[in-house]
Coordinates of N, CA and C in Angstrom, one line a residue:
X1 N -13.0 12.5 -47.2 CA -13.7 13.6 -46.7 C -12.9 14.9 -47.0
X2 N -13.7 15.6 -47.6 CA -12.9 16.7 -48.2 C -13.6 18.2 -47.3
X3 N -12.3 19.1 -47.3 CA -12.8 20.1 -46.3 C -11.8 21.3 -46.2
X4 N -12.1 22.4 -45.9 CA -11.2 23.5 -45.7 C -11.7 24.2 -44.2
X5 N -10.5 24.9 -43.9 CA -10.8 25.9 -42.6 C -10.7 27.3 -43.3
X6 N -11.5 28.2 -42.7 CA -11.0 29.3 -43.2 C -11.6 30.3 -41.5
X7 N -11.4 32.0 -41.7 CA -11.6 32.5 -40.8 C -12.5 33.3 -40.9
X8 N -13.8 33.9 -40.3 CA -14.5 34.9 -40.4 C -14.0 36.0 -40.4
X9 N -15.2 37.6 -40.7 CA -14.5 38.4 -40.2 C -14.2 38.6 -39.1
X10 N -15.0 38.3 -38.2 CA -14.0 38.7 -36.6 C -13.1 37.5 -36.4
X11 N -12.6 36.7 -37.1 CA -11.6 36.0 -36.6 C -11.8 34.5 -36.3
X12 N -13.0 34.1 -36.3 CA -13.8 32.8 -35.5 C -13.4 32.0 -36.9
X13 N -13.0 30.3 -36.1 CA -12.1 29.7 -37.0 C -14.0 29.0 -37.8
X14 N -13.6 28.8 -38.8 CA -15.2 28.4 -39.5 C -14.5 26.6 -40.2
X15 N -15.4 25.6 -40.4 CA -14.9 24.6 -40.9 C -15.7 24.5 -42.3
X16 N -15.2 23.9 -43.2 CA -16.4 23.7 -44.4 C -16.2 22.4 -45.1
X17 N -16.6 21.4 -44.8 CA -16.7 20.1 -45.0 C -17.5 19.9 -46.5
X18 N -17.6 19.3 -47.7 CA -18.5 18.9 -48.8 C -19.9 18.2 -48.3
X19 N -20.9 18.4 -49.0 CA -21.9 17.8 -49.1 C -21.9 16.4 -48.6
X20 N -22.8 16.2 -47.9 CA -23.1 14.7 -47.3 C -22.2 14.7 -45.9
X21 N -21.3 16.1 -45.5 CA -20.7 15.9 -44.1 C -21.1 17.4 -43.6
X22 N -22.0 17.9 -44.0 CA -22.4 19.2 -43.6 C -22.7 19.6 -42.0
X23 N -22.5 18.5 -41.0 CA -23.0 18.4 -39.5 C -21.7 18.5 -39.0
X24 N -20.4 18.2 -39.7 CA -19.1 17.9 -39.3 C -18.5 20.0 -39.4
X25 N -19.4 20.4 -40.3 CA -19.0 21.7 -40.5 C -19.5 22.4 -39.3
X26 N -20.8 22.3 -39.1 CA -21.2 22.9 -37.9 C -20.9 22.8 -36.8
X27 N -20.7 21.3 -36.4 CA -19.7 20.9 -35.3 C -18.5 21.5 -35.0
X28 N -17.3 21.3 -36.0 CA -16.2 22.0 -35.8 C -16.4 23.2 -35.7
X29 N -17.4 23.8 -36.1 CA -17.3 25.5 -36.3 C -18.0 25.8 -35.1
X30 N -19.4 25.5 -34.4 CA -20.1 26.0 -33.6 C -19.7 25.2 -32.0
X31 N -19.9 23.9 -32.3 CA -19.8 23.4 -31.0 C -18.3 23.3 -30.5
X32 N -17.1 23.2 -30.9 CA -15.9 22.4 -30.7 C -15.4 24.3 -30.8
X33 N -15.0 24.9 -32.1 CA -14.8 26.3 -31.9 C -13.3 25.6 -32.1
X34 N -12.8 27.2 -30.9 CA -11.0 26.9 -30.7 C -10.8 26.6 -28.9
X35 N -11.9 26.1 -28.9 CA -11.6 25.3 -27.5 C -11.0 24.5 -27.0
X36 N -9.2 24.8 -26.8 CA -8.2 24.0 -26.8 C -8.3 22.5 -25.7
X37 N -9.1 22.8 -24.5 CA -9.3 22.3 -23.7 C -10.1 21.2 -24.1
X38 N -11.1 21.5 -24.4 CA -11.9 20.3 -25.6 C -11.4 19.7 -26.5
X39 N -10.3 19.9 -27.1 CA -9.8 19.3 -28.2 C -8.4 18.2 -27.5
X40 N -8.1 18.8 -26.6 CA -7.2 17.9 -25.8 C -8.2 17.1 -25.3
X41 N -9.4 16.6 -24.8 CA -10.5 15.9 -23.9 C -10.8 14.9 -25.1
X42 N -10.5 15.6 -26.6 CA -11.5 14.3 -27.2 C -10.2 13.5 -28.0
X43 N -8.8 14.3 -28.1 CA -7.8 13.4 -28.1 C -7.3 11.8 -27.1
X44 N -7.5 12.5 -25.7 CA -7.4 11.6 -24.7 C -8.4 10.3 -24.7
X45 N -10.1 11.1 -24.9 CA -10.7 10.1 -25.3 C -10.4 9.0 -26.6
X46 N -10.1 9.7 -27.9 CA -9.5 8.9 -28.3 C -8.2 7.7 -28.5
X47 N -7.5 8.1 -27.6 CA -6.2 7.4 -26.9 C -7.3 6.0 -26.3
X48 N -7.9 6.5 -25.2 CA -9.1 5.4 -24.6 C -9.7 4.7 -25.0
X49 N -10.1 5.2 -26.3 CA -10.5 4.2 -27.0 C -9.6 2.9 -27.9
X50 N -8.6 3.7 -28.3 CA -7.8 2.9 -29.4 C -7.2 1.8 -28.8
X51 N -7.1 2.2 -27.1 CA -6.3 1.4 -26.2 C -7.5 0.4 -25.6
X52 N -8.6 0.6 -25.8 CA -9.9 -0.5 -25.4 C -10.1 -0.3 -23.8
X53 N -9.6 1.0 -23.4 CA -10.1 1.5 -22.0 C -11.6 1.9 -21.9
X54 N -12.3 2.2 -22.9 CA -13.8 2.3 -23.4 C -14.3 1.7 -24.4
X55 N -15.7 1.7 -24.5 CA -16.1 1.1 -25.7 C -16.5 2.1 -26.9
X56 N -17.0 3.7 -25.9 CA -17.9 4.8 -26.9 C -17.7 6.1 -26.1
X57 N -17.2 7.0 -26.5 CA -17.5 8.1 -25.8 C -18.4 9.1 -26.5
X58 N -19.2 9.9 -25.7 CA -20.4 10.7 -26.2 C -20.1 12.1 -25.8
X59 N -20.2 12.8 -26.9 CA -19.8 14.6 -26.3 C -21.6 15.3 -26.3
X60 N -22.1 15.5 -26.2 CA -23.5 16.2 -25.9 C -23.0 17.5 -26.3
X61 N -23.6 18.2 -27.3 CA -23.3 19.8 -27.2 C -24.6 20.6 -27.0
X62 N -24.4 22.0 -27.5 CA -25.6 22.7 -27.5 C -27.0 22.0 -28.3
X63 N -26.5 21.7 -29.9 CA -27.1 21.3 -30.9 C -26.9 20.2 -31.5
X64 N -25.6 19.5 -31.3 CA -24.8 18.5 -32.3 C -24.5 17.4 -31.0
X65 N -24.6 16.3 -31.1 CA -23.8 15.1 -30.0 C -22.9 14.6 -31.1
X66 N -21.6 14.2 -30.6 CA -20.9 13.5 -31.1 C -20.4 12.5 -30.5
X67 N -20.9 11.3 -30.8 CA -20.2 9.9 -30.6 C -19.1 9.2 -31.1
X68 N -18.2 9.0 -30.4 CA -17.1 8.1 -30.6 C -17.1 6.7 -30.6
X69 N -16.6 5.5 -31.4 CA -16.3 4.4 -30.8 C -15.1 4.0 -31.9
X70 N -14.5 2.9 -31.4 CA -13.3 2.3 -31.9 C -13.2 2.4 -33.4
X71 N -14.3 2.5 -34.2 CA -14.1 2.2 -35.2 C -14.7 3.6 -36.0
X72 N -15.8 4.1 -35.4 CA -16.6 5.1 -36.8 C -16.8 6.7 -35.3
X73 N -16.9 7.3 -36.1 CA -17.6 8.9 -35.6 C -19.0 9.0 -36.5
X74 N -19.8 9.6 -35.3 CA -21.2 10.1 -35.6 C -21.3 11.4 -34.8
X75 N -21.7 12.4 -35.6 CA -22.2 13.9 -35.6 C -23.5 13.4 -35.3
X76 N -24.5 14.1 -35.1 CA -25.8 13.5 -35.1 C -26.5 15.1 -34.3
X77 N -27.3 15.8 -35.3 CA -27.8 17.2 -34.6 C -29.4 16.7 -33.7
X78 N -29.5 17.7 -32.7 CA -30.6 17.0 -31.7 C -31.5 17.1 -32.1
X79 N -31.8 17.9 -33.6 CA -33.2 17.6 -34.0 C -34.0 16.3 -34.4
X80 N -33.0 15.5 -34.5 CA -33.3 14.2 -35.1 C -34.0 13.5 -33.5
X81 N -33.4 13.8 -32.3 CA -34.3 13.3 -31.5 C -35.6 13.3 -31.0
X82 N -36.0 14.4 -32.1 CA -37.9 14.5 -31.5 C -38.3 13.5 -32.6
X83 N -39.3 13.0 -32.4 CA -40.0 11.7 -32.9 C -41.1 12.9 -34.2
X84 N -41.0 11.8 -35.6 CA -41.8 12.5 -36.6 C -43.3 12.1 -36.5
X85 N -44.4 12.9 -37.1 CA -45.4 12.3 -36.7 C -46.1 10.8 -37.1
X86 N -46.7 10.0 -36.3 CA -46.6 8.8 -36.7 C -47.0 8.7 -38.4
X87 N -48.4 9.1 -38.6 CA -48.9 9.2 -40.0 C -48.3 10.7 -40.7
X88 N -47.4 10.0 -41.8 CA -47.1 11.2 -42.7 C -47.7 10.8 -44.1
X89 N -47.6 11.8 -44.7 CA -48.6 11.5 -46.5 C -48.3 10.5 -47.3
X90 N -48.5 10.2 -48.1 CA -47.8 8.6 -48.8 C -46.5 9.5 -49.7
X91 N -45.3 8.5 -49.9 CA -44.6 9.1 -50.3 C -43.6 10.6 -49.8
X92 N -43.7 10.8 -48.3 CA -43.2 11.3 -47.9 C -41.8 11.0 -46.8
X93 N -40.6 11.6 -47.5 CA -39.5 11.2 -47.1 C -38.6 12.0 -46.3
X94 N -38.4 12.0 -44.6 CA -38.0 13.0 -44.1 C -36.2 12.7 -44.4
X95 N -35.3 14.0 -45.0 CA -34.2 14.4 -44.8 C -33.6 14.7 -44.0
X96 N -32.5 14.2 -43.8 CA -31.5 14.7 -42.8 C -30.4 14.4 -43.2
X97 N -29.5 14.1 -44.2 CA -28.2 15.0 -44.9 C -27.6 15.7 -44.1
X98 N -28.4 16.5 -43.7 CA -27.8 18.1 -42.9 C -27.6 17.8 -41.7
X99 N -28.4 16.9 -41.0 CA -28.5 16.7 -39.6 C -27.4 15.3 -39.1
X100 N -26.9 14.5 -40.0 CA -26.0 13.6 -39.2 C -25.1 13.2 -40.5
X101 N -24.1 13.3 -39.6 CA -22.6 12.9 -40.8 C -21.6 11.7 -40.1
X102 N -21.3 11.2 -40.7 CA -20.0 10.0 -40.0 C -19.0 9.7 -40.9
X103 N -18.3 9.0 -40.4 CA -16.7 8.9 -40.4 C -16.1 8.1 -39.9
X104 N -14.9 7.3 -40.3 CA -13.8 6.7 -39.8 C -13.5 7.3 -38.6
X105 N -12.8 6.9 -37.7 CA -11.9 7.2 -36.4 C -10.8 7.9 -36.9
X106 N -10.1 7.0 -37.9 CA -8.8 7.4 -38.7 C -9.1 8.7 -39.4
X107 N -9.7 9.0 -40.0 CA -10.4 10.0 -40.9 C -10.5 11.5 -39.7
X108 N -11.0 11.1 -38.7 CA -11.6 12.2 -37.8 C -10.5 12.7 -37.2
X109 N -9.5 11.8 -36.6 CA -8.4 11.9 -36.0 C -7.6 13.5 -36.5
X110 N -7.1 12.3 -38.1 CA -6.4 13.7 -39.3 C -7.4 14.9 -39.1
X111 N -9.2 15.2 -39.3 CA -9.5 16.2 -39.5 C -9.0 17.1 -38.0
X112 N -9.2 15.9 -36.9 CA -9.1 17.2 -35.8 C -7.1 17.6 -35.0
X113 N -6.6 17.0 -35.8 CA -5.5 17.5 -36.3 C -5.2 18.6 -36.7
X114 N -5.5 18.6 -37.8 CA -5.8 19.6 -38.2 C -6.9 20.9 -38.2
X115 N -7.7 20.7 -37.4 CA -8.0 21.9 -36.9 C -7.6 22.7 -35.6
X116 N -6.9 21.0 -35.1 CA -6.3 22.0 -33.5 C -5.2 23.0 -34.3
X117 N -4.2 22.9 -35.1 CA -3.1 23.2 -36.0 C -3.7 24.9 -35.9
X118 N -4.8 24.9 -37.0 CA -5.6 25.5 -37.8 C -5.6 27.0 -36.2
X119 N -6.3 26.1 -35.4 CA -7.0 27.5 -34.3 C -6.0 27.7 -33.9
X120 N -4.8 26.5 -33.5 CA -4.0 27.2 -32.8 C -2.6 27.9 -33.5
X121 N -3.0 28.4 -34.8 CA -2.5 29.2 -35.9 C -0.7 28.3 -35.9
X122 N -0.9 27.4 -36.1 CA 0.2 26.1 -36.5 C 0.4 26.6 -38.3

């Protein structure tokens, strides 16, 4: 998973993830931010998990849910939860690329490592 942080102009930490993890950009950037408090909550969660104190933990945000379990991370944006219409044209394929990205545990861990680093100018 390849990715950089960088900063806007007013300062706001921005994530930018490659193609095919573009929900992981919006997440870190929009929902998650430099909200240290959150970022320690989904550490701990992850502790909980590795230790088999849970099986899944689920963050709900404004736009984006992120689920946890022992083994993978899923982004998943809420548009995907309204239902498409039953009959669509022949040959038509709904996209969502944009709307849900996943990942290793291990993988997620390092990224949010390093963005706690990142916001909290490490």
């Amino acid at each position: 998973m390849n990715y950089q942080f960088i900063r806007d102009l007013q300062g706001r930490p921005i994530a930018q993830f490659d193609m095919g993890c573009e929900t992981f950009s919006r997440w870190f950037s929009e929902e998650l931010g430099d909200n240290q408090q959150q970022i320690s909550t989904l550490f701990a969660a992850i502790q909980q998990l590795q230790s088999e104190q849970i099986k899944e933990y689920v963050l709900p945000g404004m736009e984006i849910t992120l689920v946890l379990d022992p083994d993978e991370v899923e982004v998943r944006s809420k548009t995907l939860d309204f239902d498409a219409p039953d009959e669509l044209p022949e040959g038509t394929e709904l996209y969502d690329q944009e709307s849900m990205s996943g990942c290793g545990l291990d993988d997620f861990i390092r990224v949010l490592s390093s963005w706690r680093d990142f916001v909290d100018g490490r």
